[in-house]
Coordinates of C-alpha atoms and ligand atoms in Angstrom, one line a residue:
M26 CA 18.2 -18.7 13.5
A27 CA 17.0 -17.4 9.9
T28 CA 17.3 -13.9 10.8
A29 CA 21.1 -14.2 11.5
Q30 CA 21.4 -16.1 8.2
V31 CA 19.8 -13.3 6.3
M32 CA 21.7 -10.6 8.0
E33 CA 24.9 -12.2 6.9
A34 CA 23.6 -12.9 3.5
N35 CA 22.7 -9.0 3.4
A36 CA 26.2 -8.1 4.6
N37 CA 27.9 -10.1 1.9
A38 CA 25.4 -9.3 -1.0
N39 CA 27.9 -10.6 -3.6
M40 CA 28.7 -13.9 -2.1
P41 CA 27.0 -17.0 -3.2
H42 CA 24.3 -18.3 -1.0
T43 CA 23.2 -21.9 -0.6
K44 CA 20.6 -21.6 2.1
S45 CA 17.5 -20.9 0.0
T46 CA 13.9 -21.6 0.9
G47 CA 12.5 -24.9 0.1
P48 CA 9.7 -25.4 -2.8
C49 CA 6.5 -23.4 -2.0
V50 CA 3.7 -21.2 -3.5
M51 CA 2.9 -17.8 -2.2
I52 CA -0.8 -17.1 -2.5
I53 CA -1.6 -13.2 -2.2
F54 CA -5.1 -12.5 -1.0
G55 CA -5.4 -8.8 -2.1
A56 CA -2.9 -9.2 -4.9
A57 CA -4.2 -6.2 -6.8
G58 CA -3.6 -3.8 -3.9
D59 CA -0.9 -1.5 -2.7
L60 CA 0.9 -3.5 -0.2
T61 CA 1.4 -6.1 -2.9
K62 CA 2.9 -4.0 -5.5
R63 CA 4.9 -1.7 -3.1
K64 CA 6.4 -4.3 -0.7
L65 CA 5.4 -8.0 -1.4
L66 CA 6.4 -8.3 -5.0
P67 CA 9.7 -6.3 -4.6
S68 CA 10.6 -8.3 -1.5
I69 CA 10.2 -11.6 -3.4
Y70 CA 11.9 -10.2 -6.1
N71 CA 15.0 -9.2 -3.7
L72 CA 15.3 -12.7 -2.2
L73 CA 15.4 -14.1 -5.8
Q74 CA 18.2 -11.7 -6.5
Q75 CA 20.1 -12.7 -3.5
N76 CA 19.8 -16.4 -4.3
L77 CA 17.7 -16.9 -1.4
L78 CA 14.4 -18.3 -3.1
S79 CA 13.9 -21.6 -4.4
R80 CA 13.5 -22.0 -8.0
E81 CA 10.4 -24.2 -7.2
F82 CA 8.6 -21.3 -6.4
A83 CA 5.3 -19.8 -7.5
I84 CA 3.0 -16.8 -6.9
V85 CA -0.8 -17.2 -7.0
G86 CA -2.6 -13.9 -7.0
V87 CA -6.2 -13.6 -5.5
S88 CA -8.7 -10.6 -5.7
R89 CA -11.7 -9.4 -7.1
D90 CA -10.1 -7.2 -9.8
D91 CA -10.6 -8.0 -13.4
F92 CA -7.2 -9.6 -14.2
N93 CA -6.4 -12.8 -15.6
T94 CA -3.1 -14.8 -15.3
E95 CA -1.7 -12.6 -18.3
K96 CA -2.8 -9.4 -17.0
F97 CA -1.5 -10.4 -13.4
R98 CA 1.8 -11.1 -14.8
K99 CA 2.0 -7.7 -16.5
H100 CA 1.1 -6.4 -13.3
V101 CA 3.9 -8.1 -11.8
S102 CA 6.3 -6.8 -14.2
D103 CA 5.1 -3.4 -14.1
S104 CA 5.2 -3.2 -10.2
L105 CA 8.8 -4.6 -10.0
Q106 CA 9.7 -1.8 -12.7
Q107 CA 8.1 0.6 -10.7
F108 CA 9.1 -0.3 -7.0
G109 CA 12.0 -2.8 -7.5
A110 CA 15.4 -1.3 -6.9
G111 CA 17.6 -1.9 -10.2
A112 CA 15.4 -4.4 -11.5
D113 CA 17.1 -7.1 -13.6
P114 CA 14.8 -8.0 -16.7
E115 CA 15.6 -11.5 -16.8
L116 CA 14.6 -11.9 -13.1
I117 CA 11.5 -9.9 -13.5
E118 CA 10.5 -12.1 -16.5
W119 CA 11.2 -15.3 -14.4
L120 CA 9.1 -14.1 -11.5
A121 CA 6.2 -12.9 -13.9
N122 CA 6.2 -16.4 -15.6
H123 CA 5.8 -17.9 -12.2
S124 CA 2.6 -15.9 -11.4
Y125 CA -0.8 -17.0 -11.7
Y126 CA -4.1 -15.3 -10.9
V127 CA -7.4 -16.3 -9.5
Q128 CA -10.3 -13.8 -9.6
G129 CA -13.1 -13.6 -7.1
E130 CA -14.8 -12.3 -3.9
F131 CA -13.1 -13.5 -0.5
D132 CA -16.4 -14.6 0.8
N133 CA -17.3 -16.9 -2.1
P134 CA -16.7 -20.5 -1.5
D135 CA -16.3 -21.1 -5.3
L136 CA -13.3 -18.9 -5.3
Y137 CA -11.6 -21.3 -3.0
N138 CA -12.4 -24.5 -5.4
R139 CA -10.9 -22.5 -8.2
L140 CA -8.0 -21.6 -6.1
G141 CA -7.4 -25.3 -5.1
E142 CA -7.5 -26.3 -8.8
Q143 CA -4.9 -23.6 -9.6
L144 CA -2.9 -24.7 -7.0
A145 CA -2.9 -28.3 -7.9
Q146 CA -1.8 -27.3 -11.5
V147 CA 1.1 -25.0 -10.1
D148 CA 2.2 -27.8 -8.0
K149 CA 2.6 -30.0 -10.9
Q150 CA 4.1 -27.5 -13.2
H151 CA 6.7 -25.9 -10.6
N152 CA 7.4 -28.9 -8.5
T153 CA 6.1 -27.0 -5.3
H154 CA 5.1 -30.3 -3.3
G155 CA 1.9 -28.8 -2.0
N156 CA 3.7 -26.2 0.2
Y157 CA 1.6 -23.1 0.7
F158 CA 1.7 -20.0 2.5
F159 CA -1.3 -17.4 2.2
Y160 CA -0.5 -13.9 2.5
L161 CA -3.6 -11.8 3.7
A162 CA -2.8 -8.4 2.4
I163 CA -6.5 -7.4 2.8
A164 CA -8.4 -5.2 5.0
P165 CA -8.8 -6.6 8.7
Q166 CA -12.4 -7.2 8.5
F167 CA -11.7 -9.9 6.0
F168 CA -9.1 -11.8 8.1
A169 CA -11.4 -14.1 10.1
M170 CA -13.6 -14.8 6.8
A171 CA -10.6 -15.7 4.7
V172 CA -9.3 -18.2 7.2
E173 CA -12.4 -19.7 7.6
Q174 CA -13.1 -20.2 4.1
L175 CA -9.4 -21.7 3.8
G176 CA -10.3 -24.1 6.4
R177 CA -13.7 -25.0 5.0
S178 CA -12.0 -25.7 1.5
G179 CA -9.2 -27.9 3.1
L180 CA -6.5 -25.6 1.6
S181 CA -5.1 -24.6 5.1
S182 CA -4.8 -28.5 6.1
Q183 CA -1.4 -29.9 6.6
E184 CA -2.1 -33.7 6.2
R185 CA -0.7 -34.7 3.2
N186 CA 2.8 -36.0 2.6
G187 CA 4.4 -33.6 5.2
S188 CA 3.5 -30.5 3.1
W189 CA 2.9 -27.3 5.1
R190 CA 0.2 -24.7 5.0
R191 CA 1.1 -21.3 6.8
V192 CA -1.1 -18.2 6.7
I193 CA 0.5 -14.6 7.0
I194 CA -2.1 -12.1 8.7
E195 CA -1.3 -8.4 8.2
K196 CA -1.9 -5.7 10.7
P197 CA -3.9 -4.3 12.5
F198 CA -4.7 -7.4 14.5
G199 CA -7.9 -6.1 16.2
R200 CA -8.6 -2.8 17.4
D201 CA -8.7 -3.5 21.1
L202 CA -8.2 -6.5 23.5
E203 CA -11.7 -7.8 23.0
S204 CA -11.6 -7.9 19.1
A205 CA -7.9 -9.3 19.1
R206 CA -9.2 -12.0 21.3
A207 CA -12.1 -12.8 18.9
L208 CA -9.9 -12.8 15.8
N209 CA -7.3 -15.1 17.5
H210 CA -10.3 -17.4 18.6
A211 CA -11.6 -17.3 14.9
V212 CA -8.4 -18.2 13.3
K213 CA -7.4 -20.7 16.0
K214 CA -10.5 -22.8 15.2
V215 CA -8.9 -23.3 11.7
L216 CA -5.4 -23.1 12.2
D217 CA -2.6 -24.4 14.9
E218 CA -0.7 -21.7 16.3
E219 CA 2.6 -22.8 14.6
Q220 CA 0.6 -22.2 11.2
I221 CA -0.2 -18.4 12.1
Y222 CA 2.3 -15.8 11.2
R223 CA 1.2 -12.4 12.6
I224 CA 3.2 -9.8 11.1
D225 CA 4.6 -6.7 12.3
H226 CA 6.8 -5.4 9.5
Y227 CA 8.9 -3.5 12.2
L228 CA 10.5 -6.6 12.9
G229 CA 11.7 -6.9 9.5
K230 CA 14.1 -4.0 10.0
E231 CA 17.6 -4.7 10.3
T232 CA 18.4 -2.6 13.2
V233 CA 15.2 -4.0 15.1
Q234 CA 16.6 -7.7 14.9
N235 CA 20.3 -6.1 15.7
I236 CA 18.9 -5.3 19.1
L237 CA 19.2 -8.9 19.9
V238 CA 22.4 -9.6 18.4
F239 CA 23.8 -6.4 20.0
R240 CA 22.7 -7.3 23.5
F241 CA 23.4 -11.0 23.5
G242 CA 26.2 -11.4 20.9
N243 CA 28.4 -9.2 22.9
G244 CA 29.7 -9.6 26.4
L245 CA 30.1 -5.8 27.0
F246 CA 26.6 -4.5 27.5
E247 CA 24.5 -7.0 29.2
P248 CA 26.1 -6.5 32.7
I249 CA 25.0 -2.8 32.8
W250 CA 21.7 -3.4 30.9
N251 CA 19.8 -3.0 34.2
R252 CA 18.2 -0.4 37.0
N253 CA 21.7 -0.4 38.6
H254 CA 23.2 1.4 35.5
I255 CA 20.2 2.7 33.5
D256 CA 18.5 5.9 34.5
H257 CA 15.5 5.7 31.8
I258 CA 14.7 4.6 28.4
Q259 CA 13.2 7.0 25.5
I260 CA 11.7 5.7 22.5
T261 CA 10.8 8.0 19.6
V262 CA 8.9 7.0 16.6
A263 CA 8.4 10.3 14.4
E264 CA 7.0 10.6 11.0
T265 CA 6.9 13.7 9.1
V266 CA 4.3 12.5 6.8
G267 CA 0.3 13.1 7.7
V268 CA -2.4 10.6 6.8
E269 CA -1.2 10.3 3.2
G270 CA -4.5 9.7 1.6
R271 CA -5.6 7.0 4.2
G272 CA -7.8 9.7 6.3
G273 CA -10.7 7.4 6.3
Y274 CA -8.9 4.5 8.1
Y275 CA -6.9 6.8 10.4
D276 CA -9.8 8.7 11.8
T277 CA -11.2 5.4 13.1
S278 CA -7.9 4.2 14.5
G279 CA -5.4 6.9 15.6
T280 CA -2.0 6.8 16.6
L281 CA -2.3 4.6 19.7
R282 CA -4.0 1.8 18.1
D283 CA -1.8 2.0 14.8
M284 CA 1.6 2.3 16.6
V285 CA 1.6 1.0 20.3
P286 CA 0.6 -2.2 20.7
N287 CA 2.5 -3.8 18.0
H288 CA 5.6 -1.8 16.6
I289 CA 6.5 -0.1 19.8
M290 CA 5.8 -3.0 22.1
Q291 CA 8.1 -4.9 19.9
L292 CA 10.8 -2.3 20.4
I293 CA 10.2 -2.6 24.0
T294 CA 10.2 -6.2 24.5
L295 CA 13.4 -6.7 22.5
T296 CA 15.1 -4.0 24.5
A297 CA 14.0 -5.2 28.1
M298 CA 13.7 -8.8 27.6
E299 CA 16.0 -11.5 29.4
P300 CA 18.4 -13.5 27.4
P301 CA 16.4 -16.4 25.8
I302 CA 17.5 -19.9 26.4
S303 CA 18.1 -20.4 22.4
F304 CA 17.1 -18.3 19.3
A305 CA 14.4 -20.9 18.6
A306 CA 10.9 -19.0 18.2
D307 CA 9.2 -19.7 21.2
A308 CA 12.2 -19.3 23.4
V309 CA 12.5 -15.8 22.2
R310 CA 8.8 -15.1 22.2
D311 CA 8.5 -16.5 25.9
E312 CA 10.8 -13.9 27.0
Q313 CA 9.3 -11.0 24.9
A314 CA 5.8 -12.0 26.4
K315 CA 7.2 -12.0 30.0
V316 CA 8.3 -8.2 29.4
L317 CA 4.8 -7.5 28.2
R318 CA 3.1 -9.0 31.3
A319 CA 5.4 -7.3 33.6
I320 CA 4.4 -3.7 32.0
H321 CA 2.6 -2.2 35.1
P322 CA -1.0 -2.0 34.3
M323 CA -2.2 1.6 34.1
T324 CA -5.0 2.4 36.4
A325 CA -7.6 5.5 35.2
E326 CA -5.3 7.8 37.4
D327 CA -2.1 6.6 35.7
V328 CA -3.5 7.0 32.5
I329 CA -4.4 10.7 33.4
H330 CA -0.9 11.5 34.8
N331 CA 1.2 9.2 32.3
S332 CA -0.3 9.7 29.1
V333 CA -0.4 12.5 26.5
R334 CA -2.3 12.8 23.4
G335 CA -2.3 15.3 20.6
Q336 CA -3.6 16.3 17.1
Y337 CA -1.7 18.3 14.9
G338 CA -3.1 21.5 13.4
P339 CA -1.7 23.6 10.4
G340 CA 2.1 24.4 10.6
A341 CA 5.1 24.3 8.5
N342 CA 8.0 21.9 7.7
S343 CA 11.6 22.5 8.0
K344 CA 11.8 24.2 4.6
G345 CA 9.1 26.5 5.7
E346 CA 6.5 25.0 3.5
R347 CA 2.9 25.2 4.8
L348 CA 1.3 22.0 6.1
P349 CA -2.4 21.5 6.6
G350 CA -4.0 20.5 10.0
Y351 CA -5.2 16.9 10.6
R352 CA -8.8 18.1 10.4
Q353 CA -8.2 19.6 7.0
E354 CA -7.0 16.3 5.6
A355 CA -9.0 14.4 2.9
S356 CA -11.5 12.1 4.5
V357 CA -11.0 13.3 8.2
D358 CA -13.9 14.5 9.9
P359 CA -13.5 18.3 10.2
G360 CA -14.3 18.3 14.1
S361 CA -12.3 14.9 14.3
R362 CA -10.9 14.0 18.1
T363 CA -8.7 11.2 16.8
E364 CA -5.1 11.6 18.2
T365 CA -2.2 11.9 15.9
F366 CA 0.4 12.1 18.5
V367 CA 1.0 9.7 21.9
A368 CA 3.3 10.0 24.7
L369 CA 3.4 7.5 27.6
K370 CA 5.3 6.7 30.5
L371 CA 5.4 2.9 31.1
G372 CA 7.1 0.9 34.1
V373 CA 8.3 -2.6 33.9
D374 CA 7.5 -4.6 37.1
N375 CA 10.5 -6.9 37.4
W376 CA 14.0 -6.9 39.2
R377 CA 15.8 -6.0 36.2
W378 CA 13.7 -2.7 35.4
A379 CA 12.0 -1.8 38.6
G380 CA 12.1 2.2 38.8
V381 CA 13.5 2.6 35.3
P382 CA 10.7 4.6 33.5
I383 CA 10.2 3.8 29.5
Y384 CA 9.1 7.1 27.8
L385 CA 7.8 6.9 24.4
R386 CA 6.4 9.3 21.8
T387 CA 5.0 8.8 18.5
G388 CA 3.2 11.0 16.1
K389 CA 2.6 12.2 12.5
R390 CA 3.7 15.4 11.2
M391 CA 6.4 15.7 13.6
A392 CA 9.8 17.9 12.9
R393 CA 11.8 15.1 11.6
R394 CA 11.4 11.5 10.5
H395 CA 13.3 9.6 12.9
T396 CA 13.0 6.3 14.9
E397 CA 15.3 5.6 18.0
I398 CA 15.6 3.8 21.2
A399 CA 17.7 5.9 23.7
I400 CA 19.0 4.3 26.7
Q401 CA 20.2 6.9 29.3
F402 CA 22.7 5.7 31.6
K403 CA 23.1 7.1 35.1
R404 CA 25.4 10.0 35.8
A405 CA 28.9 9.2 37.2
P406 CA 28.4 8.9 41.0
F407 CA 31.0 11.7 41.9
V408 CA 31.8 15.0 40.1
L409 CA 35.6 15.4 40.0
F410 CA 35.8 18.0 37.4
R411 CA 35.0 21.3 39.2
D412 CA 34.9 23.5 36.0
T413 CA 32.1 21.8 34.4
D414 CA 29.0 22.5 35.9
V415 CA 26.7 19.7 37.0
E416 CA 24.1 20.6 34.3
H417 CA 26.6 20.0 31.5
L418 CA 28.1 16.9 32.8
P419 CA 27.0 14.5 30.0
S420 CA 25.6 10.9 31.1
N421 CA 26.3 8.2 28.7
Q422 CA 23.6 7.5 26.1
L423 CA 23.4 4.4 23.8
V424 CA 21.0 5.0 20.9
I425 CA 19.9 2.6 18.5
N426 CA 18.6 4.2 15.5
V427 CA 16.3 2.5 13.5
Q428 CA 15.2 4.8 10.8
P429 CA 16.0 6.3 8.4
E430 CA 19.5 5.9 9.3
E431 CA 20.3 2.5 10.9
G432 CA 23.1 2.3 13.6
I433 CA 24.2 2.4 17.0
A434 CA 25.5 5.6 18.7
L435 CA 27.5 5.6 22.1
R436 CA 27.7 9.0 23.8
F437 CA 30.1 9.7 26.2
G438 CA 32.0 12.6 28.0
A439 CA 35.5 13.8 26.5
K440 CA 37.8 16.6 27.5
V441 CA 37.4 19.9 25.6
P442 CA 40.7 20.8 24.5
G443 CA 42.2 23.6 26.3
P444 CA 43.8 24.5 29.7
L445 CA 40.7 24.0 31.7
V446 CA 39.4 20.6 32.3
Q447 CA 36.1 20.9 30.9
I448 CA 33.9 17.9 29.4
G449 CA 31.9 18.0 26.3
P450 CA 29.5 15.1 24.9
V451 CA 31.0 13.2 21.9
D452 CA 29.5 10.5 19.8
M453 CA 31.0 7.1 18.7
N454 CA 28.9 6.0 15.8
F455 CA 28.2 2.7 13.9
N456 CA 26.2 3.3 10.8
Y457 CA 25.0 0.0 9.1
G458 CA 25.2 1.4 5.6
D459 CA 29.1 2.4 6.0
Y460 CA 29.9 -1.1 7.1
F461 CA 27.6 -3.4 5.2
G462 CA 26.8 -1.6 2.4
A463 CA 22.9 -1.0 1.4
A464 CA 21.4 -3.9 -0.2
P465 CA 17.9 -3.1 -1.5
Q466 CA 15.4 -4.0 1.2
T467 CA 11.8 -3.3 1.8
G468 CA 11.8 -4.7 5.3
Y469 CA 9.6 -7.7 4.2
E470 CA 12.3 -9.9 2.9
V471 CA 13.2 -11.4 6.3
L472 CA 9.7 -12.0 7.3
L473 CA 8.7 -13.8 4.0
Y474 CA 11.9 -15.9 4.2
D475 CA 11.4 -16.9 7.7
C476 CA 7.9 -17.7 6.9
M477 CA 8.9 -20.0 4.1
I478 CA 11.4 -21.8 6.1
G479 CA 9.2 -22.2 9.1
D480 CA 10.8 -19.8 11.7
A481 CA 8.1 -17.7 13.5
T482 CA 10.6 -15.8 15.8
L483 CA 9.8 -12.4 14.2
F484 CA 6.1 -13.0 14.2
Q485 CA 3.6 -12.1 17.0
R486 CA 2.2 -15.0 19.0
A487 CA -1.3 -14.9 20.1
D488 CA -0.5 -14.2 23.6
M489 CA 1.8 -11.3 22.7
V490 CA -0.8 -9.6 20.6
E491 CA -3.2 -9.9 23.5
A492 CA -0.8 -8.6 26.1
G493 CA 0.0 -5.6 23.9
W494 CA -3.7 -4.8 23.7
S495 CA -4.0 -5.1 27.5
I496 CA -1.4 -2.4 27.9
V497 CA -3.3 0.1 25.8
D498 CA -6.8 -0.8 26.7
P499 CA -6.8 1.4 29.7
V500 CA -5.6 4.2 27.8
L501 CA -8.4 3.8 25.2
D502 CA -11.2 3.4 27.9
V503 CA -10.0 6.6 29.7
W504 CA -9.6 8.6 26.4
K505 CA -13.1 7.5 25.3
A506 CA -14.7 8.6 28.5
L507 CA -12.7 11.9 28.6
P508 CA -12.8 13.5 25.1
P509 CA -9.9 15.8 24.4
R510 CA -10.8 19.7 25.0
E511 CA -7.8 21.2 23.3
F512 CA -7.5 19.6 19.8
P513 CA -5.5 20.5 17.8
N514 CA -2.7 21.0 20.3
Y515 CA 0.5 21.1 18.2
G516 CA 1.6 22.6 15.0
A517 CA 2.4 20.3 12.0
G518 CA 6.2 20.1 11.6
S519 CA 6.8 20.5 15.6
W520 CA 7.7 17.8 18.1
G521 CA 4.0 17.3 19.6
P522 CA 2.3 19.1 22.3
R523 CA 3.9 21.1 25.3
E524 CA 2.3 18.3 27.7
A525 CA 4.9 15.9 26.2
E526 CA 7.7 17.9 27.5
E527 CA 6.1 18.2 30.9
L528 CA 5.5 14.2 31.2
L529 CA 9.5 14.1 31.5
A530 CA 10.2 17.5 33.1
R531 CA 8.1 16.4 36.0
D532 CA 10.6 13.8 36.5
G533 CA 13.6 16.2 36.0
R534 CA 14.2 14.8 32.6
H535 CA 13.9 16.0 29.0
W536 CA 13.4 14.3 25.6
R537 CA 16.5 14.1 23.6
N538 CA 17.0 17.1 21.0
L539 CA 16.4 15.2 17.7
N540 CA 16.7 18.2 15.5
A541 CA 18.9 17.5 12.7
Ligands
NAP22 N1 -0.3 -0.8 2.0 C1 0.8 -0.7 2.8 O1 1.9 -0.1 2.7 C2 0.4 -1.5 4.1 C3 1.4 -1.2 5.2 C4 1.3 -2.0 6.6 C5 0.2 -2.9 6.5 N2 -0.8 -2.9 5.5 C6 -2.1 -3.8 5.7 O2 -2.0 -4.8 4.3 C7 -3.2 -5.1 4.1 C8 -3.6 -4.5 2.7 O3 -3.4 -3.4 2.5 P1 -3.5 -2.6 1.1 O4 -2.9 -1.3 1.3 O5 -2.6 -3.4 0.0 O6 -5.0 -2.6 0.8 P2 -5.7 -2.4 -0.8 O7 -4.9 -1.6 -1.6 O8 -7.1 -1.8 -0.5 O9 -5.8 -3.8 -1.2 C9 -6.8 -4.7 -0.9 C10 -6.9 -5.5 -2.3 O10 -7.8 -6.5 -1.9 C11 -9.1 -6.4 -2.8 N3 -10.4 -6.7 -2.0 C12 -10.9 -5.9 -1.3 N4 -12.0 -6.4 -0.7 C13 -12.2 -7.7 -1.4 C14 -13.1 -8.9 -1.5 N5 -14.2 -8.7 -0.6 N6 -12.9 -9.7 -2.2 C15 -11.9 -9.9 -3.1 N7 -11.0 -9.0 -3.1 C16 -11.1 -7.9 -2.4 C17 -9.0 -5.0 -3.2 O11 -9.8 -4.9 -4.4 P3 -10.3 -3.3 -4.7 O12 -9.2 -2.6 -5.4 O13 -11.4 -3.8 -5.7 O14 -11.3 -2.8 -3.6 C18 -7.5 -4.9 -3.2 O15 -7.1 -5.3 -4.7 C19 -4.4 -4.1 5.2 O16 -4.6 -5.3 6.1 C20 -3.4 -3.2 5.6 O17 -3.5 -2.6 6.8 C21 -0.6 -2.2 4.4

């Protein structure tokens, strides 16, 4: 699996690598935009620096901005100096000299004719063999149209000499089940499923990929990874930032759409899936899709009992600095009812997980930036230690830290020194950076690399996207029918509304204390 190769490569950043991508051209739609300069160009640079990028490679930028190839090369070089870590001038120059630009509006057929001419020239100059991947780093309303135009112009056809054509589609992929289906239908009219790479950049994170290695590369944990030993699972995806100048977009989306059907469902499927028969893309994705289909469909009553929504009001961060409320953010409706926090209780209806709740919470302007999956094991069956009251008997927890620290911690009980037999919780910690060093990564390297070598394991298949939306659609419907009455209901810089605590307290549980 490509992922494993890249993980190995990252771990041994100074060792020579031979497994570079084959010849190809990356065509970036939206080349003058934010994602391109902050993530895509630095990722390509990192692959180049790690000898994972073919030297028969070129970038063609497409956007309506008034660039030409010369100005775009300067843009590439400036972006790498600003956003690339420890950028080497020679490599920057190499990448800039392999960059081209075609200007135009995405709905204009002539743009695609000119793009075709440019690509033919690039193929000759850089020996890229007609292998192209189109990265749609553009607003979602243009996805279907750009794919349709690629089909009409013949640029997405794979017929000649075994050359390949692939399309990476950014998120969000739809805003509910119906629109996701319509988008799948539109892109599949033009492309085969194997040409479509629906990106979820969460899957580019080392720790997220490591869930598979941790579970299926070790014999120790899998035998206890089930309802007999696990009490429940908690997933927290907490951000301290607000809407960061994206208020206009966010106010039409909200946290549920933005985080749950994509990022959080990925975390759930990797944690809960059965062992795949191989690490081939469809073998892994088949197992992930089964988990999504096994998530208990929520009735309206389930939604009312098992979902919590919140919106932050003014507050303060841990340094005591005042923070505005969501309704005071730029481009947000001052009477907005959009949620900035979600907590859900989900169940997975299968033999492995029956009766093991998965609690998830995600929000903006929370007390600490932290993403983790916590597996809470059941308590020991019999209390031998009379001097430790049952309340303080720790149960084992395995915590997969996703960001900002990446690693895995196992919590267990140890004897507190002294004449009494008392038990206290201690942690056995593995931190990625300590073991493997920190190679500069944006999180997109693995995904771009995998697309170039044709490995779609870390990309979402059509059925997975639709299954993710099927899970949240009932929540969207009930929330729409019953607008929130008490927004804002949590202070910026806190852990969310009181109801989120009650969601677990009702079951005799509580969220992990994540204050640093
Ligand atoms: N930025 C991120 O960190 C991030 C993270 C995750 C996902 N994404 C996703 O990535 C995609 C791109 O995001 P972004 O932040 O890079 O957007 P952006 O900064 O607005 O960039 C889009 C680019 O496309 C150009 N463009 C827009 N409409 C066009 C048209 N009709 N014809 C030709 N060019 C056009 C824009 O030109 P103008 O400047 O003239 O409008 C701009 O250069 C979105 O789907 C977003 O959801 C972004």
